[in-house]
């Protein structure tokens, strides 16, 4: 069996389903000569465009026609003939989806009235309108002929990020759902949750996104948190009871397939990492991955591709965070994602274990509640022993090969605050000092993703909405008015950046460049995208949290340490004024 056939076996082995149609489809969308020839011909500006194109006929027929064409040209098909082949056998992207206006969308959700600044209130109303633009529904033919599409069929409609992202994504959807709940759209959230639960039932995990070429990897595990937010909003305990076993199955995927043992002294701790043990270029970025591999010796290429997939699984594709400690830490070819124990992943799992214990307690299953409480306590101890740095006042990714923490700044270093995964309340204020010491509070347009400028999109000067949320709501947990005031000021900075860019461009973006005033972000593998699901969700959350204080005008705040006292005093004085 060649490596191509071996990859097919690997891909389908966990599913126990060797449907010949699906295998043929996989040989078009996921690996093989057809994929290689089309992507390396660079017929499209974005490799993702090809793998999102539906087939015009059965995959076996398309493969047979391609084989005949390849043989006729000694496997070096001229571009014109290749274009003709694609025109005959593939359809344009987006054919499998139809626009969808959520049935529970309504004018003027209540939270808008909490926003005092009239410009911000009007803006929030426009963001609320965007849910209708981002709503999608899968056409019935995808259910009838799934082998003709890279899109995985979803029974319920959903909200997409926007731009090139025509399908839904795993971790993006958490922040989208938070926004939808504020927009009083719980039925849309329930449908999206059910789609994720269905994926776990079929594949044993939530894929990176709803495409067959994403099935080898997942994304940061927030499904349990999504369920918690939905149940808290609706009190739909019956839905939780029906699906608690599926939530447990998803966590099993991480604890069984992504676990790693770390020894410290005589003690050993089990934590988790991003790890995708499959080679081959990512289909949606095929030519870039293939060309990057050409810079390495042939024996190192499969490892590179596996590490790139692990980087994509992290959601941070790509970042200096996964390059540190490698031979050339500024080059993507040095990526070593699976060699780190990431703070955020373990914080998310810690939070999920605590929520599972709460869920099982509410459902009257004490033995399962105890199991997850013990897992939570074990992870809490592991986070403190392996990732926490008392002197610096933050958690840091642990480098498994070099046996030390990566002490570079990333907002994810404070993810345990956001996840409530700490036992000492004093760590929140220590985290504030860490932000001061790292000079992060001097950035007036948002919190940077790192302080390294590599040209990767999850590095300086980009700032991303979910990472603002990790820090802002993490700091807001502090009982200290000073730390709470900094959380507010960071929220004010981010809101103003988003509002100013929207005022100029009438669009929301997936990321922002904070180096020279707020601008749409850049870098990475594709142009910055408009939409944008999680950016909208985070803005709505911050407007809900601080709507009585946030302002659309005046200059964003530098938060130098000596300014904090003044900011705090001003905040306290304002609180005494009549509302």
XYZ file of C-alpha atoms in Angstrom:
579
model
C 0.000 0.000 0.000
C 1.403 3.448 -0.965
C 1.451 6.399 1.412
C -1.692 7.798 -0.247
C -3.650 4.620 0.484
C -2.188 4.462 3.989
C -3.438 8.010 4.710
C -6.920 6.990 3.549
C -6.844 4.027 5.952
C -5.703 6.266 8.808
C -8.343 8.826 8.042
C -11.252 6.421 8.092
C -9.990 3.961 10.714
C -11.499 5.830 13.674
C -14.866 5.975 11.952
C -15.288 2.299 11.107
C -16.898 3.368 7.833
C -15.299 2.500 4.502
C -18.045 3.848 2.249
C -16.409 3.814 -1.200
C -18.036 7.113 -2.196
C -16.502 8.813 0.846
C -13.075 7.325 0.218
C -13.163 8.552 -3.385
C -14.252 11.991 -2.160
C -11.391 12.018 0.351
C -8.963 11.252 -2.505
C -10.106 14.491 -4.147
C -10.441 16.859 -1.199
C -7.873 15.559 1.289
C -4.873 14.040 -0.510
C -3.780 12.477 -3.787
C -2.588 13.437 -7.245
C -5.655 15.431 -8.277
C -5.373 17.675 -5.222
C -1.618 17.987 -5.716
C -1.795 18.921 -9.403
C -4.570 21.500 -8.956
C -3.128 23.189 -5.887
C 0.465 23.302 -7.195
C -0.815 24.853 -10.457
C -2.025 27.796 -8.295
C -5.118 28.388 -10.392
C -6.749 30.198 -7.482
C -5.440 32.979 -5.277
C -6.481 31.007 -2.186
C -5.936 27.225 -1.972
C -9.123 26.964 0.078
C -11.202 27.900 -2.937
C -10.539 24.620 -4.749
C -11.238 22.294 -1.801
C -14.527 24.120 -1.158
C -15.800 23.498 -4.725
C -18.570 20.856 -4.980
C -18.314 18.051 -7.549
C -20.566 18.065 -10.612
C -20.704 14.238 -10.675
C -19.795 11.199 -8.554
C -16.242 11.275 -7.129
C -15.295 7.921 -8.684
C -16.205 9.316 -12.099
C -14.206 12.516 -11.499
C -11.171 10.479 -10.372
C -11.417 8.235 -13.439
C -11.579 11.250 -15.799
C -8.634 12.818 -14.016
C -6.632 9.591 -14.276
C -7.249 9.494 -18.029
C -6.227 13.149 -18.360
C -3.075 12.666 -16.266
C -2.038 9.575 -18.239
C -2.585 11.393 -21.543
C -0.160 14.119 -20.459
C 2.375 11.914 -18.629
C 1.124 13.336 -15.265
C 2.086 16.887 -16.233
C -1.250 18.395 -17.277
C -1.054 21.785 -19.090
C -2.815 24.582 -17.225
C -5.464 25.124 -19.897
C -6.481 21.451 -19.875
C -6.530 21.434 -16.082
C -8.793 24.493 -16.046
C -11.088 22.824 -18.570
C -11.241 19.686 -16.407
C -12.198 21.743 -13.333
C -14.846 23.674 -15.242
C -16.446 20.408 -16.385
C -16.289 18.451 -13.127
C -16.543 21.050 -10.324
C -19.008 23.763 -9.344
C -18.344 27.217 -7.886
C -17.784 27.573 -4.136
C -20.774 28.291 -1.908
C -23.257 26.306 -4.035
C -24.053 23.982 -1.115
C -25.165 26.774 1.217
C -28.095 29.134 1.152
C -28.562 32.406 3.045
C -30.628 32.027 6.213
C -32.319 34.610 8.395
C -32.513 33.204 11.923
C -36.156 32.672 12.895
C -35.524 33.952 16.438
C -33.919 37.211 15.255
C -35.882 40.250 16.423
C -35.468 44.008 16.519
C -34.128 45.769 19.604
C -32.897 43.092 22.050
C -33.013 44.339 25.639
C -29.247 44.659 26.166
C -29.128 47.602 23.711
C -30.885 49.758 26.303
C -27.974 49.223 28.706
C -25.611 51.105 26.357
C -25.538 54.770 27.406
C -23.459 56.149 24.502
C -25.959 56.626 21.653
C -23.337 56.066 18.925
C -22.273 52.787 20.515
C -25.908 51.772 20.933
C -26.594 52.400 17.233
C -23.443 50.465 16.322
C -24.483 47.522 18.508
C -27.821 47.559 16.681
C -25.964 47.283 13.364
C -23.888 44.363 14.689
C -27.114 42.697 15.796
C -28.306 43.055 12.167
C -25.164 41.230 10.948
C -26.410 37.885 12.330
C -28.826 37.842 9.386
C -25.967 38.388 6.936
C -23.855 35.615 8.515
C -26.667 33.047 8.767
C -26.305 29.951 6.532
C -28.251 26.749 5.926
C -26.967 23.606 4.197
C -28.926 22.658 1.067
C -30.678 19.240 1.094
C -28.530 17.889 -1.782
C -25.563 17.722 0.612
C -27.535 15.164 2.629
C -28.526 13.262 -0.538
C -25.004 13.254 -2.052
C -22.497 13.961 0.751
C -19.668 12.484 -1.333
C -19.923 15.381 -3.808
C -19.098 18.029 -1.203
C -16.246 18.829 1.146
C -18.852 20.463 3.410
C -20.091 18.176 6.184
C -23.879 18.154 6.346
C -25.416 19.947 9.327
C -29.079 19.495 10.161
C -29.469 22.922 11.750
C -28.641 26.364 10.314
C -25.710 28.277 11.785
C -23.735 31.514 11.894
C -20.410 31.566 9.987
C -17.377 33.784 10.734
C -17.570 35.522 7.327
C -15.256 36.187 4.371
C -13.466 33.089 3.063
C -14.906 31.064 5.940
C -18.152 29.774 4.447
C -18.559 26.996 7.038
C -18.744 27.111 10.842
C -15.646 26.723 13.021
C -15.282 25.193 16.451
C -13.793 27.752 18.836
C -15.042 30.792 16.885
C -18.584 29.622 17.591
C -18.290 30.080 21.364
C -17.940 33.883 21.044
C -20.573 33.919 18.309
C -22.972 32.136 20.691
C -22.276 34.633 23.484
C -23.308 37.397 21.083
C -26.378 35.457 19.919
C -27.558 34.957 23.500
C -27.295 38.705 24.099
C -29.315 39.126 20.893
C -31.934 36.836 22.498
C -31.480 34.076 19.918
C -31.306 30.883 22.022
C -32.912 28.669 19.355
C -30.127 29.518 16.903
C -27.592 28.677 19.625
C -29.345 25.370 20.384
C -29.228 24.399 16.703
C -25.520 25.214 16.477
C -24.875 23.231 19.660
C -26.782 20.276 18.209
C -24.629 20.419 15.064
C -21.489 20.133 17.213
C -22.963 17.306 19.276
C -23.886 15.451 16.061
C -20.273 15.771 14.864
C -19.020 14.245 18.127
C -21.486 11.378 17.732
C -20.242 10.623 14.197
C -16.515 11.396 14.443
C -15.719 11.189 18.156
C -14.614 14.836 18.279
C -15.494 18.296 17.006
C -13.438 18.954 13.854
C -11.617 22.266 13.308
C -14.525 23.233 10.998
C -17.349 21.623 9.050
C -15.279 20.314 6.112
C -13.988 16.790 5.463
C -10.452 18.153 5.095
C -10.613 19.392 8.711
C -11.490 15.993 10.204
C -7.941 15.101 11.243
C -7.809 17.886 13.799
C -9.979 19.705 16.320
C -9.754 23.223 17.797
C -9.703 24.620 21.367
C -12.340 22.595 23.282
C -15.151 24.950 24.274
C -18.198 22.712 23.658
C -18.879 22.158 27.378
C -18.706 25.920 27.961
C -21.119 26.523 25.055
C -23.578 24.122 26.711
C -23.173 25.907 30.048
C -23.911 29.315 28.524
C -26.979 27.959 26.699
C -28.387 26.147 29.761
C -27.718 29.140 32.030
C -29.637 31.350 29.571
C -32.586 28.986 28.941
C -32.660 26.547 31.874
C -33.102 23.802 29.228
C -31.991 21.009 31.558
C -33.650 18.358 29.351
C -31.251 19.243 26.503
C -28.301 18.927 28.893
C -29.556 15.568 30.186
C -29.993 14.225 26.645
C -26.465 15.249 25.618
C -24.255 14.996 28.710
C -22.821 11.686 27.448
C -21.756 13.337 24.172
C -20.011 16.135 26.101
C -18.123 13.432 28.036
C -17.203 11.725 24.746
C -15.695 14.949 23.418
C -13.554 15.420 26.530
C -12.445 11.770 26.214
C -11.057 12.606 22.760
C -8.715 15.159 24.359
C -7.740 13.099 27.397
C -7.102 9.957 25.321
C -5.510 11.410 22.166
C -3.883 14.660 23.272
C -2.483 13.812 26.727
C 1.153 14.056 27.808
C 2.908 13.179 31.062
C 5.245 15.783 32.582
C 7.601 14.908 35.423
C 8.756 17.385 38.040
C 11.014 15.988 40.739
C 9.492 12.675 41.757
C 5.963 13.658 40.769
C 4.339 13.127 37.404
C 1.456 15.222 36.047
C -0.848 14.546 33.106
C -1.654 17.579 30.967
C -2.703 18.090 27.344
C -1.252 19.420 24.117
C -2.211 20.062 20.508
C -1.091 17.047 18.498
C -2.153 15.844 15.037
C -0.292 12.645 14.081
C -0.998 12.894 10.357
C 1.378 13.998 7.611
C 0.643 15.547 4.237
C 0.007 19.224 3.490
C -3.195 20.828 4.761
C -5.553 20.661 1.736
C -6.795 24.231 2.254
C -3.197 25.575 2.311
C -1.654 22.853 0.172
C 0.765 24.815 -2.016
C 2.115 26.840 0.912
C 2.719 23.697 2.983
C 4.331 21.884 0.041
C 6.644 24.803 -0.756
C 7.592 25.219 2.894
C 8.464 21.510 3.053
C 10.736 21.915 0.023
C 13.066 24.001 2.217
C 13.655 20.956 4.470
C 15.343 17.562 3.976
C 12.832 14.996 2.702
C 12.895 13.043 5.979
C 11.636 16.082 7.935
C 8.658 16.943 5.756
C 5.959 14.697 7.242
C 6.863 15.972 10.726
C 6.582 19.566 9.512
C 3.111 18.911 8.090
C 1.943 17.244 11.306
C 3.211 20.228 13.334
C 1.455 22.684 10.989
C -1.797 20.762 11.540
C -1.238 20.865 15.299
C -0.721 24.627 14.975
C -4.032 24.870 13.134
C -5.668 22.778 15.874
C -4.489 25.342 18.436
C -6.442 28.086 16.650
C -3.194 30.108 16.598
C -2.205 29.363 13.002
C 0.481 30.550 13.102
C 2.522 32.179 15.847
C 6.012 32.592 17.272
C 4.454 30.759 20.215
C 4.952 27.488 18.309
C 8.366 28.425 16.865
C 10.232 29.345 20.094
C 13.055 26.957 20.962
C 13.405 25.678 17.404
C 16.577 25.945 15.288
C 15.328 29.064 13.441
C 12.602 30.603 15.631
C 11.622 33.199 13.033
C 10.877 30.608 10.328
C 7.598 28.704 10.053
C 9.581 25.606 9.029
C 10.790 25.460 12.665
C 7.248 24.917 13.974
C 7.038 22.516 16.934
C 3.482 22.929 18.278
C 3.228 19.459 19.801
C 6.369 20.054 21.867
C 4.512 22.511 24.124
C 2.008 22.071 26.937
C -0.197 25.133 26.248
C -1.679 27.232 29.041
C -4.950 27.989 27.256
C -5.743 24.403 26.216
C -5.284 23.163 29.774
C -7.291 26.079 31.172
C -10.162 25.269 28.782
C -10.094 21.587 29.782
C -9.877 22.509 33.472
C -12.952 24.694 33.083
C -14.770 21.934 31.162
C -14.029 19.369 33.889
C -15.375 21.712 36.552
C -18.521 22.351 34.479
C -19.024 18.615 33.906
C -18.904 18.075 37.667
C -21.524 20.829 38.077
C -23.689 19.332 35.305
C -23.617 15.822 36.769
C -24.409 17.193 40.233
C -27.450 19.026 38.851
C -28.564 15.805 37.116
C -28.174 13.787 40.327
C -25.258 11.613 39.156
C -22.892 11.866 42.120
C -20.336 9.300 40.932
C -19.718 11.105 37.632
C -19.737 14.468 39.437
C -16.992 13.147 41.744
C -14.990 11.785 38.785
C -14.896 15.180 37.063
C -14.264 17.058 40.300
C -11.207 14.850 40.864
C -10.019 15.453 37.281
C -10.449 19.197 37.825
C -8.471 19.094 41.084
C -5.685 17.083 39.443
C -5.445 19.560 36.575
C -5.503 22.517 38.963
C -2.504 21.009 40.782
C -0.728 20.295 37.472
C -1.271 23.848 36.203
C 0.193 25.235 39.415
C 3.165 22.855 39.447
C 4.145 22.939 35.765
C 2.810 26.168 34.217
C 2.468 28.764 37.028
C 5.379 31.124 37.735
C 5.013 32.741 41.152
C 7.746 35.302 40.555
C 6.285 36.581 37.271
C 2.636 36.227 38.306
C 1.428 34.309 35.242
C 1.220 30.876 33.646
C 3.522 29.907 30.765
C 3.514 27.206 28.077
C 5.886 24.381 29.017
C 8.504 23.311 26.452
C 8.661 19.490 26.704
C 11.933 19.081 24.804
C 13.845 21.821 26.591
C 12.251 21.162 29.986
C 11.395 24.794 30.735
C 8.655 27.409 30.447
C 8.380 29.691 27.423
C 8.418 33.064 29.173
C 7.430 35.189 26.169
C 4.243 37.246 26.501
C 0.963 35.955 25.034
C -2.548 36.851 26.294
C -3.103 33.091 26.664
C -0.715 33.233 29.637
C -3.704 34.545 31.609
C -6.295 32.065 30.277
C -6.672 30.332 33.688
C -8.065 33.607 35.102
C -10.770 33.677 32.420
C -11.474 29.966 32.909
C -11.667 30.287 36.712
C -8.923 27.690 36.948
C -7.052 28.890 40.039
C -7.465 28.471 43.788
C -5.694 31.569 45.140
C -7.772 34.765 44.533
C -4.544 36.780 44.807
C -3.339 35.564 41.386
C -5.628 38.049 39.599
C -3.788 41.024 41.035
C -0.436 39.322 40.403
C -1.517 39.021 36.773
C -2.104 42.775 36.655
C 1.473 43.353 37.819
C 2.623 40.894 35.128
C 0.842 42.975 32.468
C 2.456 46.139 33.857
C 5.926 44.548 33.942
C 5.475 43.301 30.349
C 4.495 46.871 29.247
C 1.240 45.469 27.797
C -0.832 48.272 29.299
C 1.024 50.829 27.162
C -0.705 49.561 24.001
C -3.665 51.854 23.564
C -5.572 50.110 20.742
C -5.754 46.564 22.103
C -3.707 43.785 23.706
C -1.119 42.427 21.240
C -1.080 38.702 20.473
C 2.664 38.555 21.214
C 5.593 40.951 21.280
C 7.337 39.147 18.395
C 7.055 40.451 14.827
C 7.357 37.381 12.596
C 4.832 38.179 9.850
C 2.574 35.423 11.233
C -0.995 36.490 11.942
C -0.985 35.381 15.604
C 1.893 37.730 16.468
C 2.585 41.432 16.834
C 1.080 43.794 15.695
C -2.198 41.866 15.440
C -4.803 41.819 18.193
C -7.666 39.313 18.217
C -11.079 39.613 19.865
C -11.065 36.301 21.822
C -7.689 37.144 23.379
C -8.997 40.527 24.557
C -11.839 38.636 26.219
C -9.452 36.211 27.961
C -7.605 39.092 29.612
C -10.489 41.525 30.242
C -12.927 39.079 31.823
C -10.029 37.389 33.618
C -9.009 40.651 35.311
C -12.653 41.547 35.974
C -12.817 38.554 38.380
C -10.590 40.457 40.825
C -12.167 41.872 43.999
C -9.696 44.775 43.671
C -11.256 47.987 42.260
C -7.873 48.866 40.724
C -7.690 45.620 38.720
C -11.351 45.933 37.731
C -10.663 49.461 36.479
C -7.830 48.205 34.272
C -10.201 45.570 32.848
C -12.633 48.359 31.978
C -9.923 50.521 30.382
C -8.763 47.586 28.236
C -12.378 47.056 27.161
C -12.665 50.769 26.352
C -9.532 50.611 24.181
C -10.787 47.596 22.232
C -14.283 48.977 21.735
C -12.871 52.237 20.420
C -10.543 50.458 17.975
C -13.415 48.362 16.620
C -15.784 51.337 16.508
C -13.287 53.634 14.761
C -12.460 51.055 12.067
C -16.173 50.329 11.578
C -16.841 54.069 11.263
C -14.215 54.283 8.486
C -14.896 51.028 6.631
C -18.428 49.928 7.613
C -17.025 46.464 8.406
C -15.900 44.264 11.289
C -12.673 42.294 10.890
C -11.282 39.029 12.225
C -8.172 40.791 13.612
C -6.774 44.318 14.028
C -3.332 45.895 13.645
C -2.711 47.923 16.815
C 0.750 49.264 15.970
C -0.256 52.577 14.423
C -3.820 53.328 15.375
C -6.434 50.630 14.941
C -6.474 49.167 11.420
C -7.589 45.833 9.911
C -4.909 43.232 10.696
C -2.531 41.514 8.287
C 0.134 38.830 7.918
C -0.295 35.077 7.747
C -1.580 32.979 4.869
C -4.502 35.018 3.521
C -5.894 38.567 3.356
C -7.728 39.890 6.426
C -11.378 38.803 6.403
C -14.539 40.809 7.030
C -17.618 39.600 8.899
C -16.826 38.792 11.540
C -18.425 36.330 13.927
C -16.255 36.284 17.036
C -15.285 39.963 16.769
C -18.969 40.896 16.795
C -19.643 38.551 19.719
C -16.868 40.012 21.881
C -17.929 43.599 21.141
C -21.520 42.806 22.140
C -20.289 41.124 25.344
C -18.168 44.141 26.315
C -20.991 46.557 25.493
C -23.260 44.473 27.714
C -20.689 44.304 30.528
C -19.686 47.979 30.532
C -22.432 49.643 28.478
C -23.169 52.275 31.102
C -19.560 53.549 30.989
C -18.094 52.894 27.522
C -17.608 55.864 25.222
C -17.320 56.183 21.444
C -15.284 59.404 21.614
C -11.974 60.818 22.908
C -8.547 59.246 22.947
C -7.888 55.627 23.943
C -6.037 55.196 27.217
C -2.355 54.496 27.783
C -2.278 52.539 31.030
C 1.173 53.327 32.388
C 1.454 52.156 36.018
C 1.534 55.716 37.342
C -1.700 56.433 35.455
C -3.572 53.577 37.110
C -4.220 55.467 40.331
C -5.625 58.386 38.349
C -7.794 56.041 36.266
C -9.086 54.375 39.424
C -9.836 57.710 41.103
C -11.673 58.940 38.013
C -13.680 55.713 37.865
C -14.682 56.020 41.522
C -15.673 59.684 41.093
C -17.800 58.817 38.063
C -19.555 56.086 40.031
C -20.854 58.736 42.468
C -22.415 60.838 39.717
C -26.178 60.427 39.118
C -26.884 57.930 36.283
